[in-house]
């Protein structure tokens, strides 16, 4: 026996082994509890100390993830007869629930998946238990639910009923996330009804599970009702409500909840911000994001890596890469999430080289890239048109890091090939993908065919797209215009006719811009904005200057069966143009313009914006559905490839 152990064991009347082990485990000193248990086993402790201390030892193993030791404790529980004790049995159940990759020492044939093996272990322990109670059932149910064995969890609840054990608040908060995940509001409401009938609805855990469930079923009103039914809210309820608002895109509501939370004197925790910040980034509401950032600095949350990563992500989504970089530089030891957020920022905004430099620095710092990091560098390759680099990352991802490429990774590489004009290689790559390509992967190649004017391949690719998505508006327009451009009028007319027959309509385009804390939304050809006339006047002034500088309207994205004059009108009314010009005439000179668009920016708007950025000497950032465009001095960061 070691000296330390002797010191612990020696003086009498010292607290018993079992007492010390239980104390250590209950105080969260799991390592200490385990080491005490091992010392006890090698000492001359009375036999009775084993059953008395096993539950605490098992709990500690579960907390520390010590699978091998736990297996030997399970064997010990059976040998020593401690298994008959329901506390020990419950602790074992808990262990199997927490360690899904851990097999029980005897039994399981190993043919099933890890999950089912773990479930069998749980089930076996449960079956062998002499005394079952709500705790053991609940542990089993939670274990099933957390390991995504939903059917098993629900059948356990039924079994519970049959055994005459009434589900309690713990049971409900294990089962509700299942209905949340499946967006099964009907059954979720049955559980809610049960909770109300049995007076369990004022439990904070049940309440927060209900809020999550309704929010996941996009019924935020119901979440709010559950939330408001609590007179005294726990931090867990506040955070659930915040996450629910953010997840449903109700950013203003989320910020309202956040204000109320602070007024109520509830201190936010990191998870509070991890739901708030992405919501600000998603609507590109950088003003709100900056307010939160200021709060984070005041409340000294800014040295939390987890929060900093959310900040980086938020700023990148709002188009402020330089601020994101400042936040990143302030992190002492960035983890994989922060590295990835920053690399993704450069991938989307450029400069792409910065993404590669960071990737290398990350690898040198022994941080292992994950599948999102690879998506980021592959995106950088595609936006910068770097074929060799694209292949390099694509290959090391699986060869060196063992990450199986997903549809997104393949799409990014196909895009890289297409942009670089290696159309046949891109076609072969997509055709031979292990995952079935979606229409959006093929659409990338179709756009590349348009840029590189390869009508023959475009026909082939469009055929693939129409098989998968017969009503794809964009693909019909691209192909039809390619036919027109190469003088194949009959085919173009035929395609337009088939579009009309299928009743294909374009998704209405809209762009938005925030000026003086107010969001202005522009829909194409919508004349309702109070400044509409001023915008058109300004637009005409810029047009004259543009034409003098060599601008030629580009109609590629306009269906070519309308009169030329009308076409120019169509271009003029594009929502992004309206938003950009409004931004210029309503802000002081020199202000950077940030515009968001729900669809891809069209060729003509892209050209126009380049001209305008030079004419008015402004930086204009447009975030379309696919990427960011930073316009400056007549150029765009995308290099005219998007
Ligand atoms: Zn346009
Ligand atoms: Zn661009």
XYZ file of C-alpha atoms and ligand atoms in Angstrom:
644
model
C 0.000 0.000 0.000
C 1.277 3.464 -0.841
C 2.099 6.015 1.797
C -0.760 8.238 0.780
C -3.188 5.376 1.044
C -1.794 4.442 4.411
C -2.277 7.986 5.588
C -5.864 7.889 4.468
C -6.537 4.462 5.911
C -4.598 4.537 9.120
C -6.060 6.777 11.830
C -9.022 5.421 13.669
C -11.856 6.218 14.070
C -11.409 7.465 10.494
C -14.467 7.758 8.319
C -15.129 4.463 6.588
C -13.802 3.757 3.098
C -17.274 3.743 1.695
C -18.069 7.082 3.285
C -14.940 8.712 1.882
C -15.546 7.327 -1.589
C -19.143 8.476 -1.573
C -18.127 11.934 -0.385
C -15.472 12.294 -3.070
C -17.892 11.237 -5.811
C -20.654 13.492 -4.577
C -18.257 16.454 -4.613
C -17.301 15.704 -8.196
C -13.786 14.506 -7.248
C -14.182 11.440 -9.415
C -10.516 10.657 -9.845
C -10.047 10.783 -6.108
C -13.070 8.515 -5.613
C -11.698 5.964 -8.060
C -8.243 6.013 -6.532
C -9.742 5.591 -3.048
C -11.749 2.642 -4.308
C -8.651 0.992 -5.761
C -6.744 1.589 -2.534
C -9.587 0.057 -0.599
C -9.544 -3.026 -2.808
C -5.835 -3.550 -2.138
C -6.269 -3.000 1.584
C -7.833 -5.208 4.208
C -11.123 -3.361 4.163
C -14.169 -5.301 5.369
C -16.141 -7.147 2.675
C -19.183 -5.002 3.283
C -17.385 -1.909 1.994
C -17.633 -3.141 -1.594
C -21.427 -2.928 -1.977
C -21.470 0.279 0.041
C -18.981 2.029 -2.210
C -19.680 0.503 -5.630
C -22.387 2.954 -6.696
C -20.061 5.900 -6.091
C -17.172 4.163 -7.851
C -19.341 3.323 -10.857
C -20.632 6.872 -11.036
C -17.029 8.114 -11.061
C -16.090 5.689 -13.846
C -19.021 6.936 -15.901
C -18.002 10.550 -15.345
C -14.382 9.876 -16.274
C -15.201 7.567 -19.191
C -13.156 4.723 -17.669
C -14.656 1.825 -19.637
C -12.144 -0.898 -18.762
C -12.263 -0.236 -15.045
C -16.046 -0.077 -15.184
C -16.155 -3.492 -16.827
C -14.127 -4.985 -14.013
C -16.376 -3.270 -11.458
C -19.394 -4.797 -13.168
C -17.799 -8.211 -12.783
C -17.036 -7.401 -9.164
C -20.651 -6.364 -8.584
C -21.822 -9.752 -9.770
C -19.179 -11.727 -7.845
C -19.678 -9.843 -4.602
C -23.448 -10.063 -4.736
C -23.624 -6.258 -4.728
C -25.640 -6.478 -7.898
C -28.728 -7.366 -5.884
C -28.499 -3.885 -4.406
C -30.594 -1.537 -6.504
C -28.257 1.416 -6.000
C -25.443 -0.568 -7.558
C -27.674 -1.760 -10.369
C -28.846 1.784 -11.063
C -25.280 3.006 -11.111
C -24.461 0.292 -13.670
C -27.387 1.334 -15.846
C -26.214 4.897 -15.676
C -22.772 3.755 -16.708
C -24.028 2.006 -19.825
C -26.150 4.985 -20.702
C -23.185 7.345 -20.407
C -20.603 5.166 -22.129
C -22.254 4.058 -25.362
C -19.053 2.424 -26.608
C -18.566 0.363 -23.535
C -19.444 -3.331 -23.582
C -20.445 -5.307 -20.571
C -17.817 -7.861 -19.569
C -19.713 -11.012 -20.491
C -22.315 -11.698 -23.052
C -22.784 -9.466 -26.093
C -21.852 -11.342 -29.227
C -20.352 -8.262 -30.860
C -22.190 -8.710 -34.122
C -24.497 -5.733 -33.598
C -23.565 -2.081 -33.707
C -21.959 -0.412 -30.739
C -25.215 1.265 -29.955
C -27.244 -1.890 -29.900
C -24.531 -3.628 -27.893
C -24.706 -0.859 -25.355
C -28.472 -1.040 -25.302
C -28.360 -4.783 -24.843
C -26.019 -4.275 -21.927
C -28.426 -1.820 -20.372
C -31.374 -4.060 -21.036
C -29.526 -7.036 -19.567
C -28.642 -5.195 -16.381
C -32.205 -4.039 -16.167
C -33.611 -7.538 -16.673
C -31.305 -9.006 -14.055
C -32.199 -6.383 -11.479
C -34.148 -7.728 -8.551
C -35.675 -4.422 -7.506
C -36.615 -1.884 -10.154
C -37.684 1.628 -9.408
C -38.293 4.925 -11.158
C -34.584 5.753 -11.019
C -33.545 2.623 -12.887
C -36.275 3.040 -15.470
C -35.466 6.679 -15.963
C -31.785 5.948 -16.380
C -32.606 3.400 -19.035
C -34.977 5.769 -20.837
C -32.508 8.629 -20.789
C -29.761 6.318 -22.022
C -31.917 5.230 -24.946
C -33.023 8.755 -25.768
C -29.491 10.150 -25.668
C -28.206 7.360 -27.882
C -30.946 8.082 -30.428
C -32.738 4.815 -29.706
C -36.076 6.538 -29.757
C -38.302 3.518 -30.237
C -36.662 1.735 -27.347
C -37.012 4.786 -25.112
C -40.701 5.103 -25.851
C -41.375 1.405 -25.344
C -39.591 1.708 -21.986
C -42.053 4.399 -20.966
C -44.905 2.059 -21.845
C -43.234 -0.710 -19.843
C -42.942 1.715 -16.967
C -46.684 2.263 -17.030
C -47.293 -1.480 -17.076
C -45.019 -1.949 -14.073
C -47.160 0.584 -12.252
C -44.323 3.130 -12.039
C -45.577 6.588 -12.874
C -43.428 8.696 -15.219
C -42.002 11.681 -13.378
C -40.480 14.987 -14.455
C -37.217 13.237 -15.252
C -38.976 10.788 -17.588
C -40.782 13.594 -19.389
C -37.670 15.657 -19.936
C -35.958 12.588 -21.457
C -38.844 11.826 -23.788
C -39.704 15.355 -24.955
C -36.450 15.875 -26.900
C -37.430 12.852 -29.011
C -40.608 14.572 -30.151
C -38.671 17.810 -30.578
C -36.202 16.127 -32.895
C -38.966 14.545 -34.933
C -40.994 17.783 -34.887
C -43.884 15.592 -33.673
C -45.968 18.297 -32.034
C -48.999 16.040 -31.634
C -47.310 13.588 -29.327
C -45.347 16.373 -27.708
C -48.632 17.976 -26.743
C -49.869 14.700 -25.244
C -46.817 14.755 -22.983
C -47.521 18.396 -22.167
C -51.101 17.463 -21.217
C -49.838 14.653 -19.010
C -47.435 17.062 -17.301
C -50.198 19.560 -16.569
C -52.561 16.877 -15.263
C -49.931 15.504 -12.921
C -48.579 18.825 -11.752
C -45.192 18.280 -13.395
C -45.396 21.337 -15.635
C -43.881 23.664 -13.053
C -40.634 21.721 -13.072
C -37.886 23.728 -14.768
C -36.520 20.733 -16.693
C -39.932 19.771 -18.029
C -40.608 23.436 -18.853
C -37.383 23.879 -20.782
C -37.952 20.615 -22.666
C -41.428 21.829 -23.608
C -40.026 25.171 -24.784
C -37.429 23.346 -26.921
C -40.027 20.971 -28.298
C -42.445 23.709 -29.384
C -39.616 25.847 -30.783
C -38.377 22.893 -32.822
C -41.900 22.453 -34.189
C -41.753 26.177 -35.142
C -44.533 26.980 -32.628
C -42.714 29.759 -30.841
C -45.981 31.172 -29.423
C -46.502 27.961 -27.470
C -42.916 28.086 -26.233
C -43.550 31.624 -25.045
C -46.722 30.513 -23.224
C -44.857 27.780 -21.383
C -42.105 30.265 -20.559
C -44.531 32.893 -19.266
C -46.297 30.324 -17.070
C -43.254 30.334 -14.802
C -43.322 33.181 -12.327
C -39.730 32.667 -11.273
C -37.504 31.604 -14.139
C -34.435 29.469 -13.832
C -31.406 30.226 -16.065
C -32.178 27.016 -17.962
C -35.631 28.352 -18.915
C -34.228 31.701 -20.055
C -31.627 29.992 -22.192
C -34.142 27.583 -23.723
C -36.417 30.470 -24.623
C -33.519 32.432 -26.113
C -32.373 29.458 -28.167
C -35.941 28.892 -29.358
C -36.289 32.491 -30.588
C -32.882 32.449 -32.252
C -33.513 29.102 -33.920
C -36.761 30.434 -35.397
C -35.032 33.556 -36.679
C -36.870 35.818 -34.203
C -33.818 37.878 -33.438
C -35.614 40.895 -31.998
C -37.592 38.637 -29.646
C -34.396 36.879 -28.626
C -32.784 40.197 -27.763
C -35.934 41.181 -25.851
C -35.663 37.994 -23.798
C -31.980 38.719 -23.261
C -32.812 42.202 -21.922
C -35.502 40.801 -19.596
C -33.087 38.147 -18.431
C -30.545 40.760 -17.380
C -33.223 42.891 -15.732
C -34.265 39.823 -13.732
C -30.678 39.565 -12.527
C -30.018 36.199 -14.191
C -26.392 35.942 -15.214
C -25.904 34.779 -18.820
C -23.731 31.721 -19.433
C -21.664 30.960 -22.571
C -24.520 28.986 -24.119
C -26.675 32.138 -23.973
C -24.389 33.782 -26.502
C -23.892 30.736 -28.636
C -27.575 30.970 -29.561
C -27.764 34.772 -29.768
C -24.674 35.484 -31.866
C -25.399 33.146 -34.806
C -28.890 34.639 -35.020
C -27.331 38.069 -35.508
C -25.000 36.691 -38.174
C -27.752 34.890 -40.006
C -29.697 38.023 -40.729
C -26.517 39.972 -41.069
C -27.649 42.239 -38.268
C -24.169 43.343 -37.398
C -25.452 46.300 -35.382
C -27.078 43.963 -32.857
C -24.055 41.694 -32.966
C -21.789 44.611 -32.097
C -24.010 45.538 -29.142
C -23.686 41.987 -27.844
C -19.936 42.111 -28.368
C -19.748 45.295 -26.305
C -21.771 43.603 -23.574
C -19.456 40.566 -23.667
C -16.428 42.781 -23.138
C -18.105 44.636 -20.265
C -19.198 41.396 -18.598
C -15.708 39.908 -19.127
C -16.925 37.046 -21.260
C -14.509 37.904 -24.036
C -11.759 35.520 -22.946
C -14.030 32.515 -23.457
C -12.893 30.642 -26.589
C -16.336 29.194 -27.178
C -17.919 32.660 -27.242
C -15.074 34.135 -29.270
C -15.681 31.515 -31.970
C -19.335 32.523 -32.144
C -18.206 36.151 -32.473
C -15.819 35.306 -35.318
C -18.570 33.431 -37.094
C -21.032 36.280 -36.584
C -18.649 38.958 -37.888
C -17.721 36.847 -40.911
C -21.376 36.322 -41.750
C -21.912 40.062 -41.503
C -19.006 40.624 -43.887
C -16.610 42.098 -41.298
C -13.627 39.799 -41.694
C -11.148 42.277 -40.240
C -13.049 42.531 -36.938
C -13.390 38.742 -36.922
C -9.625 38.507 -37.302
C -9.090 40.859 -34.373
C -11.290 38.640 -32.195
C -9.399 35.587 -33.448
C -6.012 37.177 -32.672
C -7.232 37.808 -29.136
C -7.766 34.111 -28.423
C -4.895 32.637 -26.420
C -5.090 29.087 -27.702
C -7.672 28.772 -30.473
C -9.479 25.440 -30.645
C -10.697 23.697 -33.787
C -13.957 25.656 -33.760
C -12.235 29.047 -33.713
C -9.686 28.033 -36.383
C -12.449 26.728 -38.604
C -14.628 29.821 -38.177
C -11.723 32.077 -39.166
C -10.642 29.907 -42.115
C -14.238 29.812 -43.347
C -14.344 33.608 -43.114
C -11.396 33.931 -45.473
C -12.793 31.212 -47.736
C -16.010 33.177 -48.211
C -14.543 36.678 -48.373
C -11.013 36.207 -49.535
C -8.147 36.536 -49.567
C -8.135 32.775 -50.074
C -4.390 32.568 -49.436
C -5.021 33.683 -45.857
C -7.269 30.622 -45.406
C -4.424 28.327 -46.498
C -1.886 30.106 -44.291
C -4.168 29.672 -41.265
C -4.797 26.025 -42.137
C -1.067 25.362 -42.092
C -0.581 27.248 -38.845
C -3.383 25.216 -37.327
C -1.788 21.939 -38.386
C 1.580 23.087 -36.996
C -0.166 23.816 -33.699
C -1.304 20.191 -33.627
C -4.980 21.007 -33.949
C -6.664 18.360 -36.103
C -8.913 19.728 -38.854
C -12.461 18.369 -38.969
C -14.864 17.983 -41.886
C -15.977 21.627 -41.655
C -12.384 22.877 -41.741
C -11.909 20.915 -44.953
C -15.107 22.312 -46.374
C -13.679 25.762 -45.627
C -10.350 25.224 -47.434
C -12.092 23.518 -50.352
C -14.455 26.483 -50.597
C -11.422 28.771 -50.621
C -9.942 26.712 -53.466
C -13.167 26.916 -55.448
C -13.563 30.659 -54.951
C -9.962 31.226 -55.975
C -10.065 28.651 -58.800
C -7.114 26.601 -57.492
C -7.447 23.103 -58.936
C -4.219 21.538 -57.665
C -4.739 22.797 -54.141
C -8.336 21.573 -54.260
C -7.248 18.043 -55.124
C -4.518 18.203 -52.480
C -6.938 19.033 -49.667
C -9.549 16.621 -50.985
C -7.019 13.790 -50.906
C -5.346 14.486 -47.560
C -8.779 14.761 -45.987
C -9.440 11.049 -46.465
C -5.891 9.697 -46.784
C -4.314 11.531 -43.899
C -7.200 12.435 -41.599
C -9.613 9.592 -42.368
C -12.550 11.915 -43.022
C -15.006 10.544 -45.589
C -15.871 13.292 -48.115
C -19.493 14.407 -47.899
C -21.690 15.805 -50.643
C -20.546 19.341 -49.754
C -16.863 18.450 -50.086
C -17.479 16.838 -53.478
C -19.557 19.814 -54.620
C -16.776 22.233 -53.663
C -14.202 20.257 -55.641
C -16.529 19.917 -58.642
C -17.044 23.668 -58.495
C -13.286 24.252 -58.431
C -12.805 22.099 -61.529
C -15.694 23.756 -63.347
C -14.525 27.277 -62.666
C -11.058 26.466 -63.915
C -12.595 25.302 -67.172
C -11.806 21.621 -66.612
C -15.360 20.788 -67.528
C -14.881 17.180 -68.608
C -12.914 16.387 -65.494
C -15.668 17.981 -63.411
C -18.300 15.965 -65.284
C -16.435 12.715 -64.698
C -15.813 13.551 -61.069
C -19.496 14.241 -60.390
C -20.592 11.146 -62.313
C -18.271 8.950 -60.277
C -19.100 10.421 -56.868
C -19.788 7.788 -54.212
C -22.729 9.849 -52.931
C -25.530 10.439 -55.417
C -25.077 14.025 -56.698
C -27.981 16.414 -56.131
C -29.287 18.871 -58.714
C -27.404 21.680 -56.987
C -24.069 19.922 -57.589
C -24.915 19.587 -61.295
C -26.110 23.218 -61.377
C -22.627 24.346 -60.397
C -21.278 22.618 -63.470
C -24.027 24.067 -65.653
C -22.981 27.571 -64.617
C -19.384 26.690 -65.428
C -20.525 25.485 -68.872
C -22.174 28.858 -69.419
C -19.062 30.783 -68.433
C -16.875 28.616 -70.653
C -19.510 28.543 -73.417
C -19.726 24.764 -73.775
C -23.300 24.240 -74.974
C -22.903 20.542 -75.768
C -21.884 19.614 -72.232
C -24.461 22.059 -70.840
C -27.247 20.082 -72.578
C -25.969 16.869 -71.052
C -25.737 18.433 -67.587
C -29.146 20.113 -67.858
C -30.670 16.720 -68.684
C -29.296 15.399 -65.389
C -30.675 18.413 -63.526
C -34.138 18.152 -65.053
C -34.296 14.483 -64.052
C -33.657 15.434 -60.437
C -35.445 18.774 -60.353
C -37.814 19.184 -63.330
C -38.890 22.691 -62.305
C -35.456 24.257 -61.875
C -35.958 27.822 -63.060
C -32.291 28.803 -63.105
C -31.222 25.835 -65.207
C -33.966 26.440 -67.769
C -32.918 30.078 -68.117
C -29.215 29.295 -68.435
C -29.729 26.612 -71.074
C -32.271 28.649 -73.017
C -29.933 31.634 -73.142
C -27.013 29.456 -74.179
C -29.112 28.178 -77.083
C -29.975 31.744 -78.095
C -26.369 32.848 -77.841
C -25.265 30.101 -80.216
C -28.082 30.814 -82.655
C -30.132 27.723 -81.865
C -33.389 29.661 -81.744
C -35.727 26.704 -82.165
C -34.334 24.869 -79.178
C -34.423 28.049 -77.114
C -38.071 28.634 -78.016
C -38.901 25.014 -77.270
C -37.349 25.236 -73.819
C -39.225 28.453 -72.981
C -42.457 26.840 -74.067
C -41.844 23.859 -71.830
C -41.184 26.258 -68.935
C -44.546 27.896 -69.481
C -46.212 24.503 -69.707
C -44.658 23.408 -66.435
C -45.775 26.714 -64.902
C -42.275 27.521 -63.654
C -42.061 30.888 -61.972
C -39.023 32.613 -60.623
C -38.688 32.888 -56.874
C -39.181 36.581 -56.100
C -35.832 38.213 -55.530
C -35.369 40.508 -52.604
C -32.482 42.452 -51.147
C -32.171 44.279 -47.898
C -29.979 46.889 -46.321
C -29.808 48.413 -42.868
C -29.607 52.198 -42.740
C -29.748 54.134 -39.471
C -30.909 51.080 -37.498
C -33.767 50.392 -39.860
C -34.033 47.481 -42.220
C -35.106 48.400 -45.784
C -36.330 45.531 -47.909
C -36.485 45.837 -51.707
C -38.382 43.414 -53.898
C -37.654 43.444 -57.637
C -39.695 46.093 -59.483
C -41.401 47.134 -56.281
C -42.069 50.859 -56.422
C -43.488 51.159 -52.927
C -40.352 52.398 -51.182
C -40.780 56.110 -50.321
C -37.422 56.888 -51.896
C -38.132 54.946 -55.100
C -38.089 57.994 -57.409
C -34.895 59.345 -55.865
C -33.279 55.931 -56.328
C -34.203 55.801 -60.022
C -32.955 59.361 -60.552
C -29.614 58.495 -59.007
C -29.517 55.254 -60.985
C -29.926 57.210 -64.231
C -27.069 59.524 -63.325
C -24.782 56.559 -62.641
C -25.939 54.840 -65.857
C -24.803 57.776 -67.978
C -21.390 57.782 -66.361
C -21.159 54.022 -66.692
C -21.953 54.052 -70.401
C -19.267 56.701 -70.917
C -16.836 54.372 -69.132
C -17.710 51.489 -71.439
C -20.563 49.690 -69.676
C -22.662 47.343 -71.813
C -25.849 45.924 -70.275
C -25.680 42.161 -69.855
C -28.910 40.278 -70.332
C -27.593 36.784 -69.673
C -29.791 36.331 -66.653
C -32.899 37.724 -68.277
C -35.032 35.355 -70.263
C -34.444 36.401 -73.868
C -37.958 36.608 -75.162
C -38.780 40.180 -74.268
C -38.061 43.380 -76.140
C -34.627 44.960 -75.677
C -36.098 48.150 -74.209
C -38.140 46.230 -71.675
C -35.109 44.188 -70.793
C -33.163 47.232 -69.709
C -36.093 48.088 -67.504
C -36.021 44.646 -65.984
C -32.364 45.036 -65.125
C -32.880 48.449 -63.670
C -35.505 47.185 -61.269
C -33.360 44.425 -59.761
C -33.659 44.432 -56.017
C -29.924 44.526 -55.322
C -29.513 47.632 -57.498
C -32.344 49.380 -55.669
C -30.842 48.501 -52.286
C -27.299 49.538 -53.241
C -28.317 52.875 -54.736
C -30.569 53.561 -51.760
C -27.602 52.825 -49.475
C -25.407 55.279 -51.359
C -27.855 58.173 -51.365
C -28.931 57.723 -47.743
C -25.518 57.450 -46.046
C -22.585 59.877 -45.690
C -19.816 59.671 -48.332
C -17.293 56.932 -47.661
C -19.641 54.661 -45.699
C -19.316 51.000 -46.646
C -22.571 49.618 -48.060
C -23.727 46.178 -46.877
C -26.491 44.578 -48.929
C -27.987 41.104 -48.617
C -29.798 39.212 -51.375
C -31.868 36.035 -51.134
C -30.790 34.742 -54.571
C -27.581 34.771 -56.559
C -26.500 38.210 -57.763
C -27.102 38.540 -61.524
C -24.388 39.225 -64.074
C -25.599 42.706 -64.890
C -25.999 43.793 -61.281
C -22.481 42.501 -60.650
C -21.049 44.572 -63.507
C -23.080 47.618 -62.536
C -21.950 47.400 -58.913
C -18.320 47.266 -59.971
C -18.792 50.484 -61.961
C -20.715 52.161 -59.172
C -18.086 51.280 -56.543
C -15.595 53.250 -58.620
C -17.892 56.134 -59.514
C -18.926 56.865 -55.924
C -15.632 55.678 -54.379
C -17.359 53.359 -51.928
C -16.757 49.834 -50.754
C -19.883 47.788 -51.425
C -20.355 44.378 -49.827
C -23.077 42.177 -51.289
C -23.917 38.891 -49.663
C -25.884 36.729 -52.057
C -27.163 33.226 -51.432
C -23.827 31.727 -52.370
C -21.038 34.015 -51.230
C -19.821 37.514 -50.427
C -18.788 40.055 -53.027
C -16.558 42.920 -51.903
C -16.720 45.614 -54.590
C -14.000 48.265 -54.565
C -12.421 50.534 -57.201
C -14.291 48.831 -60.016
C -13.317 45.275 -59.027
C -14.925 42.474 -57.079
C -13.220 40.120 -54.639
C -14.816 37.118 -56.378
C -12.787 37.789 -59.510
C -16.039 37.649 -61.533
C -16.563 33.999 -60.675
C -19.585 33.087 -58.601
Zn -29.617 41.887 -61.164
Zn -18.365 39.370 -57.198
